[in-house]
CSV table of C-alpha atoms in Angstrom, one decimal:
chain,number,residue,atom,x,y,z
A,1,MET,CA,-0.1,0.1,0.1
A,2,ASN,CA,1.5,3.5,-1.2
A,3,PRO,CA,1.1,6.2,1.3
A,4,ARG,CA,-1.3,9.1,0.2
A,5,PRO,CA,-0.5,12.7,-0.2
A,6,GLY,CA,-2.0,15.2,1.6
A,7,SER,CA,-1.4,18.7,3.3
A,8,ALA,CA,-2.7,20.5,6.3
A,9,HIS,CA,-5.1,23.5,6.1
A,10,HIS,CA,-3.2,25.5,8.6
A,11,PRO,CA,0.4,25.2,8.3
A,12,GLY,CA,2.6,26.1,11.3
A,13,LEU,CA,-0.2,25.4,13.9
A,14,PRO,CA,0.0,22.2,16.2
A,15,THR,CA,-2.7,20.1,14.8
A,16,VAL,CA,-4.2,16.6,15.2
A,17,ALA,CA,-2.3,15.3,12.1
A,18,ALA,CA,1.1,15.2,10.9
A,19,VAL,CA,1.7,16.0,7.1
A,20,ALA,CA,2.9,13.2,5.0
A,21,LEU,CA,5.5,14.3,2.5
A,22,LEU,CA,6.5,13.0,-0.8
A,23,ALA,CA,9.6,13.1,-2.5
A,24,LEU,CA,10.4,12.7,-6.5
A,25,LEU,CA,13.4,10.4,-7.1
A,26,PRO,CA,14.4,10.6,-10.8
A,27,GLU,CA,15.9,7.6,-12.7
A,28,THR,CA,18.9,8.3,-14.8
A,29,ALA,CA,17.8,7.8,-18.3
A,30,ARG,CA,20.0,5.5,-20.5
A,31,ALA,CA,22.2,7.1,-22.8
A,32,GLN,CA,20.8,6.7,-26.5
A,33,ALA,CA,23.2,5.2,-29.2
A,34,GLU,CA,21.9,7.6,-32.1
A,35,PRO,CA,20.1,10.8,-31.7
A,36,ALA,CA,16.3,10.3,-31.3
A,37,PRO,CA,13.8,12.3,-33.4
A,38,ALA,CA,12.0,13.2,-30.2
A,39,PRO,CA,13.6,14.0,-26.7
A,40,ALA,CA,13.3,10.9,-24.2
A,41,ILE,CA,10.7,10.8,-21.4
A,42,GLU,CA,12.6,10.8,-18.0
A,43,GLU,CA,10.9,8.2,-15.8
A,44,VAL,CA,10.2,9.4,-12.3
A,45,LEU,CA,9.4,6.9,-9.5
A,46,VAL,CA,7.2,8.3,-6.6
A,47,THR,CA,7.9,7.1,-3.2
A,48,SER,CA,7.3,8.4,0.3
A,49,PRO,CA,10.0,8.7,3.1
A,50,GLU,CA,7.4,8.2,5.7
A,51,PRO,CA,7.0,4.9,7.3
A,52,ARG,CA,4.0,3.0,5.9
A,53,TYR,CA,2.4,2.4,9.2
A,54,VAL,CA,3.9,3.9,12.3
A,55,ALA,CA,6.1,7.0,12.3
A,56,PRO,CA,8.0,7.5,15.8
A,57,THR,CA,8.5,11.1,17.1
A,58,THR,CA,11.9,12.6,16.5
A,59,ARG,CA,13.5,15.9,17.1
A,60,ASP,CA,12.2,17.5,14.0
A,61,ARG,CA,8.9,15.5,13.4
A,62,ILE,CA,6.0,14.3,15.5
A,63,GLY,CA,5.0,10.9,14.8
A,64,ARG,CA,1.8,9.1,13.8
A,65,ILE,CA,-0.1,5.8,14.1
A,66,TRP,CA,-1.8,4.5,10.8
A,67,ALA,CA,-3.8,1.3,10.5
A,68,PRO,CA,-4.1,-0.2,7.3
A,69,VAL,CA,-8.0,-0.8,7.0
A,70,LEU,CA,-9.9,-2.4,4.3
A,71,ILE,CA,-13.2,-0.6,3.8
A,72,ASN,CA,-16.0,-2.6,2.1
A,73,GLY,CA,-13.1,-5.1,0.9
A,74,LYS,CA,-11.3,-2.5,-0.8
A,75,GLY,CA,-7.8,-0.8,0.2
A,76,PRO,CA,-6.1,-1.0,2.4
A,77,TYR,CA,-6.6,2.5,3.3
A,78,ARG,CA,-4.5,4.3,6.1
A,79,LEU,CA,-6.8,5.4,9.0
A,80,VAL,CA,-5.0,7.2,11.9
A,81,LEU,CA,-5.5,5.4,15.2
A,82,ASP,CA,-7.3,7.7,17.4
A,83,THR,CA,-7.9,6.5,21.0
A,84,GLY,CA,-9.5,9.9,21.8
A,85,ALA,CA,-12.3,9.2,19.1
A,86,SER,CA,-15.3,7.0,20.0
A,87,ARG,CA,-16.0,6.5,16.2
A,88,SER,CA,-14.2,6.1,13.2
A,89,ALA,CA,-14.3,8.6,10.3
A,90,LEU,CA,-13.5,8.9,6.4
A,91,SER,CA,-12.1,11.5,4.4
A,92,GLU,CA,-14.2,13.0,1.7
A,93,ARG,CA,-11.7,12.0,-1.1
A,94,VAL,CA,-12.1,8.3,0.3
A,95,ALA,CA,-16.0,8.3,0.4
A,96,VAL,CA,-15.9,9.5,-3.3
A,97,GLU,CA,-13.3,6.9,-4.4
A,98,LEU,CA,-15.5,4.1,-2.9
A,99,GLY,CA,-18.6,5.5,-4.5
A,100,LEU,CA,-20.4,5.9,-1.0
A,101,PRO,CA,-23.9,7.6,-1.1
A,102,ILE,CA,-23.6,10.5,1.2
A,103,GLU,CA,-25.9,11.7,3.9
A,104,ALA,CA,-25.8,15.4,4.0
A,105,ASP,CA,-25.6,17.0,7.8
A,106,ALA,CA,-26.4,13.8,9.1
A,107,VAL,CA,-24.2,13.6,12.5
A,108,ARG,CA,-22.7,16.0,14.9
A,109,LEU,CA,-18.9,15.6,14.9
A,110,ARG,CA,-17.1,16.4,18.1
A,111,GLY,CA,-13.3,17.3,18.2
A,112,VAL,CA,-11.0,18.6,21.0
A,113,THR,CA,-11.3,22.3,19.9
A,114,GLY,CA,-15.1,22.2,18.9
A,115,THR,CA,-18.0,20.6,17.2
A,116,ALA,CA,-19.5,20.5,13.5
A,117,ILE,CA,-22.4,19.1,11.7
A,118,ALA,CA,-21.1,16.8,9.1
A,119,SER,CA,-22.1,14.3,6.4
A,120,ALA,CA,-22.1,10.7,7.0
A,121,ALA,CA,-21.9,7.4,5.0
A,122,ARG,CA,-22.8,3.8,5.8
A,123,LEU,CA,-20.2,1.3,5.5
A,124,ASP,CA,-20.8,-2.6,5.1
A,125,SER,CA,-17.6,-3.3,6.7
A,126,MET,CA,-14.3,-2.4,8.1
A,127,GLU,CA,-11.3,-4.8,8.8
A,128,PHE,CA,-7.8,-5.0,10.1
A,129,GLY,CA,-6.3,-7.7,11.9
A,130,GLU,CA,-8.7,-9.3,14.0
A,131,LEU,CA,-10.9,-6.2,14.0
A,132,THR,CA,-14.0,-6.6,12.1
A,133,ILE,CA,-16.7,-3.8,12.2
A,134,ARG,CA,-20.1,-4.5,10.4
A,135,LYS,CA,-22.9,-2.0,9.2
A,136,THR,CA,-21.6,1.2,10.6
A,137,ARG,CA,-22.1,4.9,9.7
A,138,VAL,CA,-19.1,7.1,9.8
A,139,PRO,CA,-18.9,11.0,9.4
A,140,ILE,CA,-17.4,12.5,6.4
A,141,ILE,CA,-14.5,14.8,7.0
A,142,ALA,CA,-12.8,17.1,4.8
A,143,ASP,CA,-9.2,16.5,5.8
A,144,ALA,CA,-8.3,13.5,7.6
A,145,PHE,CA,-5.2,14.5,9.9
A,146,GLY,CA,-3.2,16.0,7.1
A,147,GLY,CA,-3.8,13.5,4.3
A,148,ALA,CA,-4.6,10.3,6.0
A,149,ASP,CA,-7.6,8.3,4.6
A,150,GLY,CA,-9.6,8.6,7.9
A,151,VAL,CA,-9.7,8.0,11.8
A,152,LEU,CA,-9.9,4.8,13.3
A,153,GLY,CA,-11.8,5.3,16.5
A,154,GLY,CA,-12.7,3.2,19.4
A,155,GLU,CA,-15.4,1.2,18.0
A,156,GLY,CA,-15.0,-2.6,18.4
A,157,LEU,CA,-11.9,-2.5,20.3
A,158,GLU,CA,-13.4,-3.2,23.8
A,159,ASP,CA,-11.6,-6.8,23.8
A,160,LYS,CA,-9.0,-6.2,21.3
A,161,ARG,CA,-5.0,-5.8,22.1
A,162,ILE,CA,-3.2,-3.2,19.8
A,163,THR,CA,0.7,-3.4,19.5
A,164,ILE,CA,2.5,-0.5,18.1
A,165,GLU,CA,6.2,-0.8,17.5
A,166,PHE,CA,7.4,2.6,16.4
A,167,LEU,CA,11.0,1.8,15.5
A,168,ARG,CA,10.0,-1.4,13.5
A,169,ASP,CA,7.2,0.2,11.6
A,170,ARG,CA,4.6,-2.3,12.5
A,171,ILE,CA,0.9,-2.1,14.1
A,172,SER,CA,-1.3,-5.2,15.0
A,173,ILE,CA,-4.8,-5.6,16.3
A,174,MET,CA,-5.8,-8.8,17.6
A,175,ARG,CA,-8.2,-10.3,20.4
A,176,SER,CA,-6.8,-9.7,23.7
A,177,HIS,CA,-5.6,-12.9,25.6
A,178,ARG,CA,-4.9,-11.0,28.9
A,179,GLN,CA,-1.2,-11.3,28.2
A,180,ARG,CA,0.7,-9.7,31.2
A,181,ALA,CA,3.5,-7.2,30.3
A,182,MET,CA,7.2,-8.4,29.9
A,183,LEU,CA,9.6,-7.4,32.3
A,184,SER,CA,11.0,-4.8,29.9
A,185,HIS,CA,7.7,-2.9,29.7
A,186,ALA,CA,6.4,-0.3,32.0
A,187,VAL,CA,2.9,-0.7,33.0
A,188,VAL,CA,0.1,2.2,33.1
A,189,PRO,CA,-3.6,1.4,33.9
A,190,PHE,CA,-6.2,3.2,32.5
A,191,LYS,CA,-10.1,3.5,32.5
A,192,TYR,CA,-12.1,3.6,29.4
A,193,THR,CA,-15.5,4.5,28.0
A,194,PRO,CA,-16.2,5.9,24.5
A,195,ASN,CA,-17.7,8.9,26.0
A,196,ARG,CA,-15.2,9.6,28.6
A,197,GLY,CA,-12.0,8.8,26.8
A,198,MET,CA,-9.0,6.8,27.9
A,199,ARG,CA,-8.1,8.1,31.2
A,200,VAL,CA,-5.1,7.4,33.5
A,201,GLN,CA,-3.8,9.0,36.6
A,202,VAL,CA,-0.6,11.5,36.3
A,203,GLN,CA,1.5,13.5,38.2
A,204,VAL,CA,2.7,16.6,36.6
A,205,GLY,CA,5.3,18.1,38.5
A,206,ALA,CA,4.0,17.9,41.9
A,207,ILE,CA,0.5,18.0,40.8
A,208,GLN,CA,-1.9,15.1,40.5
A,209,ALA,CA,-4.1,15.2,37.5
A,210,VAL,CA,-6.3,13.3,35.0
A,211,GLY,CA,-4.3,12.1,32.0
A,212,LEU,CA,-6.2,11.7,28.7
A,213,ILE,CA,-4.4,9.2,26.5
A,214,ASP,CA,-5.1,10.6,22.7
A,215,THR,CA,-3.0,9.1,19.9
A,216,GLY,CA,-5.0,11.4,17.5
A,217,ALA,CA,-3.5,14.5,19.2
A,218,GLN,CA,-0.3,15.8,17.8
A,219,VAL,CA,0.5,17.8,21.0
A,220,THR,CA,0.2,17.4,24.8
A,221,VAL,CA,-2.1,20.0,26.2
A,222,GLY,CA,-3.0,20.8,29.6
A,223,ASN,CA,-5.8,22.6,30.9
A,224,LEU,CA,-5.9,26.0,32.7
A,225,ALA,CA,-6.6,24.2,35.9
A,226,LEU,CA,-3.3,22.5,35.6
A,227,ARG,CA,-1.5,25.6,34.5
A,228,GLU,CA,-3.1,27.6,37.6
A,229,ALA,CA,-1.9,24.6,40.0
A,230,LEU,CA,1.6,24.5,38.7
A,231,ALA,CA,1.5,28.5,39.3
A,232,ARG,CA,3.8,29.0,36.2
A,233,ARG,CA,2.2,31.9,34.8
A,234,ARG,CA,0.8,33.5,37.7
A,235,GLY,CA,1.1,37.3,37.1
A,236,GLN,CA,3.3,36.8,34.1
A,237,ARG,CA,2.8,36.7,30.5
A,238,ASP,CA,3.1,33.6,28.4
A,239,GLU,CA,6.5,32.8,26.8
A,240,TYR,CA,4.9,31.9,23.6
A,241,GLU,CA,1.7,32.4,21.8
A,242,ASP,CA,0.3,29.3,20.2
A,243,ALA,CA,-2.9,27.7,18.7
A,244,VAL,CA,-4.2,24.2,18.5
A,245,ILE,CA,-6.5,23.1,15.6
A,246,GLY,CA,-8.9,20.0,16.0
A,247,ILE,CA,-10.8,17.6,13.4
A,248,THR,CA,-13.7,20.0,13.2
A,249,GLU,CA,-10.9,22.7,12.1
A,250,ASP,CA,-11.8,24.9,14.8
A,251,ILE,CA,-8.9,26.7,16.5
A,252,GLN,CA,-8.1,27.5,20.0
A,253,GLN,CA,-5.3,29.6,21.4
A,254,ALA,CA,-2.8,28.0,23.6
A,255,SER,CA,0.5,28.8,25.3
A,256,ARG,CA,3.7,26.8,25.6
A,257,ALA,CA,5.7,26.0,28.9
A,258,ARG,CA,8.3,23.4,29.7
A,259,ILE,CA,7.5,21.1,32.8
A,260,PRO,CA,9.7,19.1,34.9
A,261,SER,CA,8.3,15.7,34.5
A,262,ILE,CA,5.0,13.6,33.7
A,263,ILE,CA,4.5,10.4,35.6
A,264,ALA,CA,1.7,7.9,34.7
A,265,GLY,CA,2.2,4.7,36.5
A,266,GLN,CA,5.6,3.3,35.6
A,267,MET,CA,6.1,5.9,32.8
A,268,VAL,CA,8.1,9.1,33.5
A,269,VAL,CA,9.0,11.9,30.9
A,270,ARG,CA,11.3,14.4,31.8
A,271,ASN,CA,11.5,18.4,30.6
A,272,ALA,CA,8.5,17.9,28.2
A,273,GLU,CA,7.1,20.9,26.5
A,274,ILE,CA,3.3,21.3,26.6
A,275,ARG,CA,0.6,23.5,25.7
A,276,PHE,CA,-1.9,25.1,27.9
A,277,SER,CA,-5.6,25.7,26.6
A,278,ASP,CA,-9.2,25.7,27.5
A,279,LEU,CA,-10.0,23.1,24.9
A,280,HIS,CA,-13.5,22.3,24.1
A,281,ILE,CA,-13.0,18.8,24.9
A,282,PHE,CA,-12.2,19.5,28.5
A,283,GLU,CA,-15.3,21.0,29.1
A,284,HIS,CA,-17.4,18.4,27.2
A,285,TRP,CA,-15.5,15.7,29.5
A,286,ARG,CA,-16.3,17.9,32.5
A,287,LEU,CA,-12.4,18.5,33.2
A,288,ASN,CA,-12.2,22.0,33.1
A,289,SER,CA,-12.1,22.8,36.8
A,290,GLU,CA,-9.7,20.2,38.0
A,291,PRO,CA,-6.1,19.5,36.6
A,292,ALA,CA,-6.1,17.7,33.4
A,293,LEU,CA,-3.6,16.8,30.6
A,294,LEU,CA,-4.2,15.4,27.1
A,295,ILE,CA,-1.2,13.4,26.1
A,296,GLY,CA,-0.4,13.3,22.5
A,297,MET,CA,1.8,11.7,20.1
A,298,ASP,CA,4.7,14.2,20.9
A,299,VAL,CA,5.1,12.1,24.1
A,300,LEU,CA,3.6,8.8,23.0
A,301,GLY,CA,5.6,8.7,19.9
A,302,THR,CA,9.1,8.8,21.8
A,303,LEU,CA,8.6,5.0,22.9
A,304,ASP,CA,10.0,2.0,21.3
A,305,THR,CA,6.7,-0.1,21.9
A,306,LEU,CA,3.2,0.7,23.0
A,307,VAL,CA,0.7,-2.0,23.8
A,308,ILE,CA,-3.0,-0.9,24.3
A,309,ASP,CA,-4.8,-3.8,25.8
A,310,TYR,CA,-8.3,-2.8,26.2
A,311,SER,CA,-9.3,-6.1,28.1
A,312,LEU,CA,-6.8,-5.8,30.8
A,313,LYS,CA,-7.1,-1.9,30.4
A,314,GLU,CA,-3.4,-1.7,30.4
A,315,LEU,CA,-1.0,0.6,28.6
A,316,GLN,CA,2.3,-1.6,28.3
A,317,LEU,CA,5.3,0.5,27.4
A,318,ARG,CA,8.8,0.0,26.5
A,319,THR,CA,11.1,3.2,26.0
A,320,ARG,CA,13.7,3.4,23.4
A,321,ARG,CA,17.4,2.6,24.5
């Protein structure tokens, strides 16, 4: 499966998507023995430097998790794995390619920064590994995370185990057999419901907070209650002005700051730069009055391996060596 090109609508903003880049690699044409009456046509091979399925977070690029999903038996299409999404979604381009009948203004789409009324399409099936979803309706979105084909949400994952190996460019979804973590892996227990997200207990500096694991988010964002508890900006101006854009394309203002540590279970992240913003999703999840932190791919993508076992309700993590 070849990666599909795409572009972000708002360059320069931290978004819920990474942009897939394409490079053109020309092949040298063979020398002609005799002059040809017309110039030779140069062959161009189109490839992608991005990993096919799993991109790790590096110093200059935030990673992404793509799942190769068959839709109505066709594809596979690359859908961004989004643990913060209750349902899956498809890009408008894929819906047109599959010839899906579109129901205009059929669903309310809720993202981290706002809500929007979206069109929808009915699917016969979505399949990847041991995940099969039959007869479902998905929202149609204009731009799926900067060029991906759609979003793979939490539907059907209740008894599954997802293994993501960033440095090996591998992802698998299979039925959970409640396999305990290997000795090389740290364990972070979580609570999960589709309407409340994937929640973990975290300590941000010296502050206890609610952590939300969101593989669809590009950046890690704390709410204003967390910023106030950390007392980082009391009586001061923010060092950097920033913004966050969600899947609904609503934009919310944010500020940046470095924090000494994020601790969740056996996972420890040092000297992380995060955003602070009063995101719409915090209010929807009723987390705007207590310290909360949405943990995105700028943190999760620095791991070697991430296992999400929905049956055990555990994250099993191995750091890079």
